[in-house]
Short mmCIF file of C-alpha atoms and ligand atoms in Angstrom, two decimals:
data_model
loop_
_atom_site.label_atom_id
_atom_site.label_comp_id
_atom_site.label_asym_id
_atom_site.label_seq_id
_atom_site.Cartn_x
_atom_site.Cartn_y
_atom_site.Cartn_z
CA MET R 96 -11.58 21.77 -2.00
CA ALA R 97 -9.26 23.74 0.75
CA ASN R 98 -8.71 20.24 2.30
CA SER R 99 -8.03 18.24 -0.80
CA ASP R 100 -5.17 16.12 -0.61
CA SER R 101 -3.78 14.12 -3.56
CA THR R 102 -2.20 11.49 -1.55
CA ARG R 103 -5.09 10.78 0.92
CA PHE R 104 -6.22 7.33 1.73
CA LEU R 105 -9.83 7.50 0.13
CA SER R 106 -12.67 5.88 2.15
CA GLY R 107 -16.44 5.84 1.38
CA VAL R 108 -19.18 5.83 -0.96
CA ILE R 109 -20.08 5.78 -4.46
CA GLU R 110 -23.42 6.56 -5.98
CA GLY R 111 -22.22 4.60 -8.80
CA PHE R 112 -24.99 2.12 -9.61
CA TYR R 113 -28.18 2.03 -12.11
CA GLY R 114 -31.52 3.24 -11.44
CA GLN R 115 -33.32 5.86 -9.90
CA PRO R 116 -30.49 8.46 -8.29
CA TRP R 117 -30.61 9.04 -4.37
CA ASN R 118 -32.72 12.31 -3.58
CA PRO R 119 -31.07 15.58 -2.12
CA SER R 120 -32.00 14.81 1.60
CA GLU R 121 -30.58 11.41 1.46
CA ARG R 122 -27.28 12.42 0.43
CA ILE R 123 -27.42 14.79 3.31
CA GLU R 124 -27.83 12.26 5.72
CA LEU R 125 -25.16 10.16 4.23
CA PHE R 126 -22.62 13.00 4.57
CA ASP R 127 -23.92 13.25 8.33
CA ARG R 128 -23.03 9.75 8.47
CA MET R 129 -19.80 9.64 6.69
CA ALA R 130 -18.34 12.55 8.90
CA THR R 131 -19.73 11.01 12.22
CA TRP R 132 -18.20 7.43 11.13
CA GLY R 133 -15.11 8.75 9.89
CA LEU R 134 -15.47 8.15 5.86
CA ASN R 135 -13.75 10.82 4.10
CA THR R 136 -14.78 10.42 0.38
CA TYR R 137 -18.36 10.42 -1.74
CA LEU R 138 -17.94 9.96 -5.58
CA TYR R 139 -21.03 11.36 -7.40
CA ALA R 140 -21.30 8.97 -10.38
CA PRO R 141 -24.89 7.61 -10.61
CA LYS R 142 -25.21 6.08 -13.86
CA ASP R 143 -28.77 7.39 -14.60
CA ASP R 144 -27.85 10.77 -13.87
CA MET R 145 -28.09 11.52 -17.64
CA LYS R 146 -26.04 13.93 -18.02
CA HIS R 147 -23.11 12.10 -16.11
CA ARG R 148 -23.29 9.34 -19.01
CA ALA R 149 -26.02 9.04 -21.78
CA ILE R 150 -26.01 12.92 -22.61
CA TRP R 151 -22.67 13.73 -21.08
CA ARG R 152 -22.13 16.40 -23.33
CA GLU R 153 -24.90 18.44 -22.28
CA ALA R 154 -24.34 21.01 -19.08
CA TYR R 155 -26.38 20.94 -16.24
CA SER R 156 -29.44 23.55 -15.32
CA ALA R 157 -29.30 26.08 -13.06
CA ASP R 158 -31.77 24.25 -10.86
CA GLU R 159 -29.39 20.70 -11.26
CA LEU R 160 -26.21 23.06 -10.65
CA ALA R 161 -27.93 24.26 -7.18
CA HIS R 162 -28.31 21.12 -6.24
CA LEU R 163 -24.78 20.03 -6.84
CA GLU R 164 -23.57 22.85 -5.39
CA VAL R 165 -25.15 22.06 -2.00
CA LEU R 166 -23.94 18.63 -2.23
CA ILE R 167 -20.29 20.45 -2.69
CA GLN R 168 -20.62 22.56 0.02
CA GLY R 169 -22.65 19.86 2.17
CA CYS R 170 -19.32 17.76 1.71
CA GLN R 171 -16.90 20.40 2.04
CA THR R 172 -18.27 21.82 5.67
CA ARG R 173 -18.01 18.27 6.82
CA GLY R 174 -14.12 17.58 5.54
CA ILE R 175 -15.25 15.17 2.82
CA HIS R 176 -13.77 15.05 -0.78
CA PHE R 177 -16.71 15.25 -3.28
CA ILE R 178 -15.76 13.84 -6.47
CA TYR R 179 -17.78 14.36 -9.83
CA ALA R 180 -17.30 11.71 -12.25
CA LEU R 181 -18.07 11.50 -15.79
CA SER R 182 -18.95 8.57 -18.18
CA PRO R 183 -18.29 9.82 -21.67
CA GLY R 184 -17.11 6.20 -22.85
CA LEU R 185 -20.78 5.27 -24.74
CA ASP R 186 -20.21 7.54 -27.48
CA ILE R 187 -16.72 9.44 -27.17
CA ARG R 188 -14.62 9.93 -30.35
CA TYR R 189 -11.50 9.83 -28.65
CA SER R 190 -9.26 11.53 -31.85
CA ASP R 191 -11.86 14.12 -31.80
CA ALA R 192 -10.17 17.32 -30.35
CA SER R 193 -13.52 19.10 -29.90
CA GLU R 194 -14.53 16.19 -27.45
CA LEU R 195 -11.75 17.06 -24.92
CA GLU R 196 -12.91 20.50 -24.93
CA ARG R 197 -16.79 19.34 -24.30
CA LEU R 198 -15.37 17.20 -21.21
CA GLN R 199 -13.56 20.59 -20.14
CA ALA R 200 -16.59 22.46 -20.49
CA ARG R 201 -18.54 19.95 -17.86
CA PHE R 202 -15.38 19.87 -15.41
CA GLU R 203 -15.61 23.78 -16.14
CA GLN R 204 -19.15 23.92 -14.60
CA MET R 205 -18.30 21.80 -11.78
CA LEU R 206 -15.23 23.70 -10.94
CA ALA R 207 -17.54 26.99 -10.92
CA ALA R 208 -19.86 24.98 -8.29
CA GLY R 209 -16.67 24.32 -6.17
CA CYS R 210 -15.80 20.99 -6.89
CA ASP R 211 -12.23 20.28 -6.97
CA ASP R 212 -11.78 16.21 -7.31
CA PHE R 213 -13.02 14.49 -10.55
CA ALA R 214 -12.94 10.73 -12.39
CA LEU R 215 -13.60 9.66 -15.72
CA LEU R 216 -15.54 6.66 -15.67
CA PHE R 217 -15.10 4.12 -19.05
CA ASP R 218 -16.93 0.74 -17.09
CA ASP R 219 -19.57 -0.89 -19.18
CA ILE R 220 -19.21 0.64 -22.40
CA PRO R 221 -19.03 -1.33 -26.12
CA ASP R 222 -15.36 -2.53 -26.27
CA ARG R 223 -14.79 -1.46 -30.12
CA MET R 224 -13.23 1.47 -31.36
CA ASN R 225 -14.36 3.23 -34.37
CA ALA R 226 -11.34 3.60 -37.55
CA ALA R 227 -10.32 6.99 -36.83
CA ASP R 228 -9.87 6.31 -33.17
CA ARG R 229 -7.94 2.84 -34.48
CA ASP R 230 -5.94 5.17 -36.71
CA ALA R 231 -5.09 7.57 -33.94
CA PHE R 232 -4.44 5.63 -31.00
CA GLY R 233 -3.88 2.39 -32.11
CA SER R 234 -5.69 0.68 -28.87
CA PHE R 235 -8.52 1.40 -26.35
CA ALA R 236 -6.34 1.76 -23.57
CA SER R 237 -4.17 4.34 -25.08
CA ALA R 238 -6.99 6.27 -26.53
CA GLN R 239 -8.61 6.35 -22.94
CA CYS R 240 -5.14 7.24 -21.09
CA HIS R 241 -4.63 10.21 -24.18
CA ILE R 242 -8.25 11.84 -23.26
CA ALA R 243 -7.55 10.83 -19.51
CA ASN R 244 -3.97 12.67 -18.95
CA ALA R 245 -5.13 15.77 -21.14
CA LEU R 246 -7.95 15.96 -18.73
CA PHE R 247 -5.92 15.67 -15.54
CA ARG R 248 -3.33 18.04 -16.58
CA TRP R 249 -5.91 20.93 -17.61
CA THR R 250 -7.77 19.89 -14.15
CA ARG R 251 -4.61 20.35 -12.00
CA GLU R 252 -3.81 23.61 -13.84
CA ARG R 253 -7.24 24.82 -12.25
CA SER R 254 -6.80 22.96 -9.04
CA PRO R 255 -3.61 22.19 -8.44
CA ARG R 256 -4.50 19.13 -5.72
CA ALA R 257 -7.18 17.82 -7.43
CA ARG R 258 -7.34 14.20 -7.04
CA PHE R 259 -8.45 12.49 -10.32
CA LEU R 260 -9.84 8.79 -10.74
CA PHE R 261 -10.06 6.52 -13.74
CA CYS R 262 -12.33 3.24 -14.56
CA PRO R 263 -10.60 0.95 -16.87
CA THR R 264 -12.55 -0.90 -19.19
CA PRO R 265 -11.93 -4.06 -17.85
CA TYR R 266 -11.89 -3.17 -13.92
CA CYS R 267 -11.97 -6.79 -12.42
CA GLY R 268 -10.14 -9.76 -12.86
CA ARG R 269 -12.69 -12.03 -15.00
CA MET R 270 -12.86 -9.20 -17.66
CA ALA R 271 -8.96 -8.76 -17.79
CA GLU R 272 -8.64 -12.57 -18.15
CA ARG R 273 -11.44 -12.51 -21.13
CA ARG R 274 -9.01 -9.41 -22.82
CA LEU R 275 -11.90 -7.08 -22.41
CA GLY R 276 -10.48 -3.91 -23.62
CA GLY R 277 -8.29 -5.39 -26.04
CA GLU R 278 -4.55 -7.30 -25.83
CA ASN R 279 -2.49 -6.07 -22.48
CA TYR R 280 -5.10 -3.35 -21.68
CA LEU R 281 -3.94 -2.96 -18.32
CA GLU R 282 -0.04 -3.01 -19.04
CA THR R 283 -0.82 -0.17 -21.41
CA ILE R 284 -2.98 1.63 -18.65
CA GLY R 285 0.08 1.37 -16.18
CA ARG R 286 2.57 2.65 -18.71
CA GLU R 287 0.95 5.71 -20.69
CA LEU R 288 -1.45 6.79 -17.62
CA LEU R 289 -0.22 9.84 -15.69
CA SER R 290 0.98 8.07 -12.04
CA GLU R 291 -0.95 11.00 -10.13
CA ILE R 292 -4.32 8.94 -11.74
CA ASP R 293 -5.78 6.84 -9.59
CA VAL R 294 -7.16 3.15 -11.11
CA PHE R 295 -10.24 1.89 -10.11
CA TRP R 296 -10.78 -1.94 -9.47
CA THR R 297 -13.57 -4.02 -8.32
CA GLY R 298 -11.52 -7.26 -7.18
CA PRO R 299 -11.78 -11.09 -9.32
CA GLU R 300 -15.23 -10.23 -10.19
CA ILE R 301 -17.80 -7.59 -10.72
CA ILE R 302 -19.09 -8.49 -7.31
CA SER R 303 -16.38 -10.09 -5.34
CA ARG R 304 -17.12 -12.38 -2.68
CA ASP R 305 -13.45 -12.12 -1.47
CA ILE R 306 -10.60 -9.44 -2.53
CA THR R 307 -7.05 -10.84 -1.15
CA VAL R 308 -3.78 -8.99 -0.73
CA PRO R 309 -2.11 -10.87 -3.49
CA HIS R 310 -5.00 -10.64 -6.14
CA VAL R 311 -4.34 -6.63 -5.44
CA GLN R 312 -0.60 -6.86 -5.32
CA GLU R 313 -0.72 -8.46 -8.79
CA LEU R 314 -2.51 -6.00 -10.27
CA GLN R 315 -0.52 -3.11 -8.50
CA ARG R 316 2.49 -4.40 -10.52
CA LEU R 317 0.83 -4.16 -13.74
CA LEU R 318 -0.91 -0.87 -13.35
CA ARG R 319 2.29 0.44 -11.38
CA ARG R 320 0.30 1.95 -8.64
CA LYS R 321 -1.90 0.57 -5.79
CA PRO R 322 -5.43 0.22 -7.28
CA LEU R 323 -8.28 2.36 -5.64
CA LEU R 324 -10.98 -0.57 -4.96
CA TRP R 325 -14.48 -0.02 -6.37
CA ASP R 326 -16.74 -2.86 -4.20
CA ASN R 327 -19.85 -3.76 -5.31
CA LEU R 328 -20.39 -6.41 -2.43
CA HIS R 329 -23.64 -4.71 -1.46
CA ALA R 330 -24.36 -3.37 -4.99
CA ASN R 331 -28.00 -4.64 -5.79
CA ASP R 332 -28.77 -3.03 -8.84
CA TYR R 333 -28.73 -6.22 -11.08
CA ASP R 334 -31.57 -8.16 -9.04
CA GLY R 335 -34.53 -6.40 -7.88
CA ARG R 336 -35.46 -8.95 -5.80
CA ARG R 337 -32.52 -9.08 -3.17
CA PHE R 338 -31.25 -6.40 -1.05
CA TYR R 339 -27.92 -6.23 0.93
CA CYS R 340 -28.02 -5.30 4.72
CA GLY R 341 -25.07 -7.88 6.01
CA PRO R 342 -21.36 -6.94 6.99
CA TYR R 343 -18.36 -5.77 5.00
CA ALA R 344 -16.78 -8.95 4.80
CA GLY R 345 -14.51 -10.87 2.91
CA ARG R 346 -11.52 -8.44 2.79
CA PRO R 347 -8.61 -8.68 5.42
CA PRO R 348 -7.77 -5.64 7.04
CA GLU R 349 -4.39 -5.90 5.49
CA LEU R 350 -6.03 -4.94 1.95
CA ARG R 351 -6.21 -1.23 3.21
CA ASP R 352 -2.26 -1.18 3.22
CA ALA R 353 -2.17 -2.59 -0.52
CA VAL R 354 -4.48 -0.10 -1.94
CA SER R 355 -5.13 3.58 -2.74
CA GLY R 356 -8.41 3.29 -1.27
CA ILE R 357 -11.69 1.62 -0.92
CA LEU R 358 -14.98 2.95 -2.08
CA ILE R 359 -18.54 0.93 -1.65
CA ASN R 360 -20.98 1.32 -4.26
CA PRO R 361 -23.79 -0.12 -2.35
CA ASN R 362 -27.85 -0.82 -2.35
CA CYS R 363 -30.34 1.22 -4.79
CA GLU R 364 -32.15 1.96 -1.60
CA PHE R 365 -30.51 4.47 0.54
CA SER R 366 -32.32 3.40 3.81
CA LEU R 367 -31.21 -0.28 3.45
CA ASN R 368 -27.61 0.63 3.39
CA PHE R 369 -27.03 1.42 7.53
CA VAL R 370 -25.36 -1.78 8.21
CA PRO R 371 -23.01 -1.78 5.00
CA PHE R 372 -21.96 1.72 5.59
CA ARG R 373 -21.90 1.08 9.09
CA THR R 374 -19.98 -1.76 9.42
CA PHE R 375 -17.72 -0.89 6.26
CA ALA R 376 -16.56 2.49 8.38
CA GLU R 377 -15.67 0.14 11.26
CA PHE R 378 -13.66 -1.96 8.98
CA ILE R 379 -11.66 1.37 7.48
CA ARG R 380 -11.05 2.08 11.33
CA CYS R 381 -10.43 -1.32 12.84
CA ASP R 382 -6.95 -2.61 13.82
CA GLY R 383 -5.95 -6.29 13.58
CA THR R 384 -8.43 -8.82 12.90
CA TRP R 385 -11.93 -8.15 11.47
CA ASN R 386 -15.17 -9.94 12.78
CA ALA R 387 -17.68 -9.45 10.55
CA ARG R 388 -20.16 -11.07 12.26
CA ALA R 389 -19.69 -9.29 15.28
CA ALA R 390 -19.54 -6.12 13.50
CA TYR R 391 -22.75 -6.72 11.69
CA LEU R 392 -24.60 -7.45 15.18
CA SER R 393 -23.53 -4.35 16.54
CA ALA R 394 -24.51 -2.10 13.74
CA MET R 395 -27.81 -3.66 13.75
CA GLU R 396 -28.07 -2.92 17.44
CA GLU R 397 -27.78 0.80 16.22
CA TRP R 398 -30.11 0.65 13.17
CA LEU R 399 -33.19 -0.82 15.13
CA PRO R 400 -34.24 2.33 16.62
CA HIS R 401 -35.09 3.16 12.74
CA PHE R 402 -37.34 0.22 13.53
CA GLU R 403 -40.12 2.27 15.48
CA THR R 404 -43.33 0.96 14.58
CA ILE R 405 -47.32 2.40 15.56
CA GLY R 406 -48.08 -0.83 17.18
CA GLN R 407 -45.64 -3.86 18.62
CA PRO R 408 -42.31 -3.04 18.38
CA VAL R 409 -39.54 -5.04 16.37
CA THR R 410 -37.14 -6.90 18.65
CA LEU R 411 -33.21 -7.00 17.77
CA ALA R 412 -33.37 -10.75 17.70
CA ASP R 413 -36.48 -10.11 14.77
CA LEU R 414 -34.32 -7.85 12.71
CA VAL R 415 -31.45 -10.36 13.01
CA LEU R 416 -33.75 -12.95 11.80
CA LEU R 417 -34.58 -10.67 8.75
CA GLY R 418 -31.64 -9.42 8.13
CA ASP R 419 -30.07 -12.69 7.89
CA CYS R 420 -32.10 -13.63 4.98
CA TYR R 421 -30.85 -10.53 3.06
CA TYR R 422 -27.64 -10.60 4.01
CA LEU R 423 -24.69 -10.76 1.24
CA PRO R 424 -24.81 -11.98 -2.49
CA TYR R 425 -22.82 -15.15 -1.87
CA GLU R 426 -24.20 -16.05 1.85
CA GLU R 427 -27.41 -16.07 3.75
CA GLY R 428 -26.89 -14.77 7.76
CA ARG R 429 -26.88 -17.63 10.03
CA GLU R 430 -29.86 -17.97 11.06
CA ALA R 431 -31.57 -17.65 7.91
CA GLU R 432 -29.20 -20.44 6.36
CA ALA R 433 -30.20 -22.77 9.14
CA PHE R 434 -33.88 -22.23 8.94
CA PHE R 435 -33.11 -23.19 4.98
CA GLU R 436 -31.55 -25.98 5.97
CA ARG R 437 -34.45 -27.02 8.14
CA ALA R 438 -36.91 -26.38 5.62
CA ARG R 439 -34.80 -28.36 3.38
CA HIS R 440 -34.59 -31.43 5.29
CA LEU R 441 -38.70 -31.49 5.68
CA LEU R 442 -39.26 -31.51 2.39
CA ALA R 443 -36.38 -34.10 1.58
CA THR R 444 -37.20 -36.49 4.28
CA ASP R 445 -40.29 -38.86 5.54
CA PRO R 446 -42.02 -37.18 8.15
CA LYS R 447 -41.08 -39.80 10.84
CA GLN R 448 -38.00 -38.79 10.70
CA TRP R 449 -39.05 -35.17 11.77
CA SER R 450 -39.14 -35.35 15.47
CA ASP R 451 -39.35 -31.72 16.75
CA ASP R 452 -38.16 -30.22 12.79
CA ALA R 453 -41.72 -29.56 11.82
CA ALA R 454 -42.54 -27.62 14.52
CA ALA R 455 -39.77 -25.65 14.99
CA PHE R 456 -39.65 -24.83 11.45
CA ARG R 457 -43.16 -23.67 11.93
CA LEU R 458 -42.44 -21.60 14.63
CA GLN R 459 -39.66 -20.02 13.03
CA SER R 460 -41.55 -19.41 9.54
CA SER R 461 -44.38 -17.87 11.32
CA ARG R 462 -42.53 -15.61 13.22
CA LEU R 463 -40.52 -14.31 10.41
CA ARG R 464 -43.96 -13.77 8.16
CA GLU R 465 -45.42 -12.41 10.91
CA LEU R 466 -42.32 -9.79 11.00
CA CYS R 467 -42.89 -9.01 7.62
CA VAL R 468 -46.35 -7.95 8.17
CA ARG R 469 -45.41 -5.73 10.97
CA MET R 470 -43.37 -4.11 9.07
CA THR R 471 -46.27 -2.20 7.27
CA GLU R 472 -46.32 -0.60 10.94
CA LEU R 473 -42.99 1.28 10.30
CA LYS R 474 -43.15 4.75 10.93
CA ASN R 475 -39.95 5.42 8.82
CA ARG R 476 -41.82 4.95 5.63
CA PRO R 477 -38.88 5.32 3.50
CA LEU R 478 -37.53 2.27 4.87
CA PHE R 479 -41.03 0.57 4.58
CA TYR R 480 -41.13 1.30 0.89
CA ALA R 481 -37.87 -0.23 0.13
CA LEU R 482 -38.36 -3.14 2.36
CA SER R 483 -41.99 -4.02 1.07
CA ARG R 484 -42.12 -6.00 -2.20
CA ARG R 485 -39.22 -8.00 -0.98
CA ILE R 486 -40.58 -8.80 2.42
CA TRP R 487 -44.07 -9.64 0.82
CA GLU R 488 -42.52 -12.44 -1.39
CA LEU R 489 -40.47 -13.37 1.62
CA ARG R 490 -44.31 -13.83 3.40
CA GLU R 491 -45.60 -15.49 0.61
CA GLU R 492 -43.17 -18.32 -0.34
CA LEU R 493 -43.21 -19.00 3.91
CA ASP R 494 -46.74 -19.18 3.90
CA LEU R 495 -46.71 -21.65 0.90
CA LEU R 496 -43.95 -23.74 2.60
CA GLU R 497 -46.05 -23.77 5.90
CA ARG R 498 -48.83 -25.02 4.55
CA TYR R 499 -46.87 -27.75 2.45
CA VAL R 500 -44.80 -29.23 5.32
CA THR R 501 -48.46 -29.21 7.02
CA THR R 502 -49.86 -31.29 4.48
CA LYS R 503 -46.92 -33.43 4.31
CA GLY R 504 -47.12 -33.91 8.16
CA ASP R 505 -50.59 -35.16 7.89
CA GLY R 506 -49.47 -37.65 5.30
CA LYS R 507 -52.09 -36.48 2.55
CA LEU R 508 -49.56 -36.34 0.05
CA PRO R 509 -49.65 -37.44 -2.83
CA ASP R 510 -53.36 -38.50 -3.31
CA ALA R 511 -54.43 -35.15 -1.88
CA PRO R 512 -51.81 -32.70 -3.07
CA CYS R 513 -50.85 -29.45 -1.61
CA ARG R 514 -52.89 -26.41 -2.68
CA SER R 515 -53.26 -22.76 -1.85
CA ASP R 516 -55.94 -20.23 -2.85
CA PHE R 517 -53.20 -17.55 -2.04
CA HIS R 518 -50.77 -19.12 -4.86
CA LEU R 519 -52.58 -19.42 -8.03
CA PRO R 520 -50.87 -20.36 -11.39
CA ALA R 521 -50.39 -17.20 -13.12
CA THR R 522 -50.89 -14.95 -10.57
CA TYR R 523 -48.23 -16.64 -7.79
CA ARG R 524 -44.50 -16.86 -9.86
CA GLY R 525 -46.22 -16.01 -13.18
CA GLY R 526 -44.74 -13.29 -15.75
CA MET R 527 -42.41 -13.17 -18.51
CA VAL R 528 -39.08 -13.25 -16.65
CA PRO R 529 -40.30 -15.72 -14.12
CA ARG R 530 -41.22 -17.95 -17.28
CA LEU R 531 -37.94 -17.48 -18.83
CA GLN R 532 -35.88 -18.21 -15.68
CA ARG R 533 -37.77 -21.61 -15.84
CA LEU R 534 -36.37 -22.62 -18.99
CA LEU R 535 -32.94 -22.73 -18.36
CA LEU R 536 -31.20 -24.54 -15.08
CA GLN R 537 -28.02 -23.22 -13.46
CA HIS R 538 -25.67 -25.35 -11.70
CA PRO R 539 -23.54 -24.84 -8.56
CA ASP R 540 -20.10 -24.36 -11.04
CA GLY R 541 -22.27 -21.75 -13.00
CA THR R 542 -23.04 -23.81 -16.26
CA PHE R 543 -26.38 -24.13 -17.73
CA THR R 544 -28.48 -26.82 -18.75
CA LEU R 545 -32.01 -27.16 -20.36
CA GLU R 546 -34.86 -27.44 -17.63
CA LYS R 547 -36.03 -30.93 -17.70
CA ALA R 548 -39.19 -29.81 -18.74
CA VAL R 549 -38.02 -28.58 -21.98
CA GLU R 550 -35.47 -31.28 -22.89
CA PRO R 551 -35.66 -32.61 -26.02
CA ARG R 552 -38.06 -35.77 -25.38
CA MET R 553 -36.40 -39.11 -26.13
CA ASP R 554 -37.74 -41.60 -28.21
CA THR R 555 -38.11 -45.16 -27.26
CA ASP R 556 -34.55 -45.81 -28.32
CA GLY R 557 -32.76 -43.64 -26.59
CA HIS R 558 -32.41 -40.81 -29.16
CA ARG R 559 -33.33 -37.19 -28.85
C1 GDL P 73 -21.22 -2.50 -12.54
C2 GDL P 73 -21.07 -1.12 -12.82
C3 GDL P 73 -21.66 -0.49 -11.68
C4 GDL P 73 -22.46 -1.54 -11.14
C5 GDL P 73 -22.35 -2.34 -10.53
C6 GDL P 73 -23.38 -3.44 -10.06
C7 GDL P 73 -18.37 -0.90 -11.94
C8 GDL P 73 -17.74 -0.44 -11.85
N1 GDL P 73 -19.67 -0.40 -12.76
O1 GDL P 73 -20.32 -3.31 -13.59
O2 GDL P 73 -22.05 0.83 -12.23
O3 GDL P 73 -23.28 -0.78 -10.30
O4 GDL P 73 -21.86 -3.29 -11.97
O5 GDL P 73 -24.11 -3.71 -10.96
O6 GDL P 73 -18.85 -1.99 -11.11
#
């Protein structure tokens, strides 16, 4: 691409999650927002575009290519890097020279479509080598460097200022500690991967709560280059019940100087990413301190017009309350957390100690519940469809809690147990997954034990 720049700080979005890829109009809307908000990179890497990963050797059809061309042009006219990624790691034979030719053929097609910048991703692949590859290269890291370097050189001959990105097999601190990819994997990458190639990293974890400057500086020493962050903070492909519309948080602004760029891989549902994109763009250009909550509140104000309804309007206070219930992976928003604590207090204490708590709880709960219902009136239907199943579930839980608190407050427990005609066994919290979830109990330190109900019963002498 004419304005491609091999040293520019990359900031932007990775479409890099599992599940249904975004559609053409969502991607163009993304580019518009990125251009307005000053983000410069879009990485095309949807795990379930089959030709990106599962059948990476197959070329795109004319129709598919036409769509990609529109995207490439859409980026170019807005001054955004369009980077095309392939993930051949599921079944590539590193020592077979014809595999490199296949990768080249795939890039060739994309070069012809106007793409200049590329990525080769080796995340989430089997952590073992076949015998021929082991004999040829000795290690996973060497095999991957060999193929990436060869492809990089080939690409630069055709696109001299191409940006070229690489995702290692261990791509976070925890994976490196577990020696994923083999001994000295990252050291080998640092030594053998050409220095012009950027290396992705997701932080201490796949989903990192915090990413500090010392953490990436330590990695920089191993990799012999500044890492490029692949930030999964707002990704929700690993849990279908959640989404994250909280702010970009847990990363200090100084981090920007310690990395070669930051790209965020967000919620699968495009329409739920307004606040993540907006706050991330603010973070990229902020100077000095970063106030995540203030950035969230201001982005929520900008998001509010998307919540126009055919009936009673949604207010900013409503939206913040709802957004706080779907904030960040490790943290609820302030109002949701306070609401949760109040509910917990009511369940744990005697009604005599409640004073105004029950009334306050009921008021807030019914407000939230009513808000969930009002979402059905949203004019923006894609936004409603993205929300609907999750907020339906929230509504059901609120309804049940209100019933329980009322029964408890009336002093009817335990003689007249709490029941609800809307929360019946099997249709409520039923199904194989919730049943399996109930078998094991996870503790705050991450360990698992048997749920009480399935622990082997003790005999009368205390033996199992
Ligand atoms: C991952 C995957 C990513 C996925 C994310 C969240 C990387 C490099 N790869 O491990 O595709 O969306 O977790 O589930 O992050």
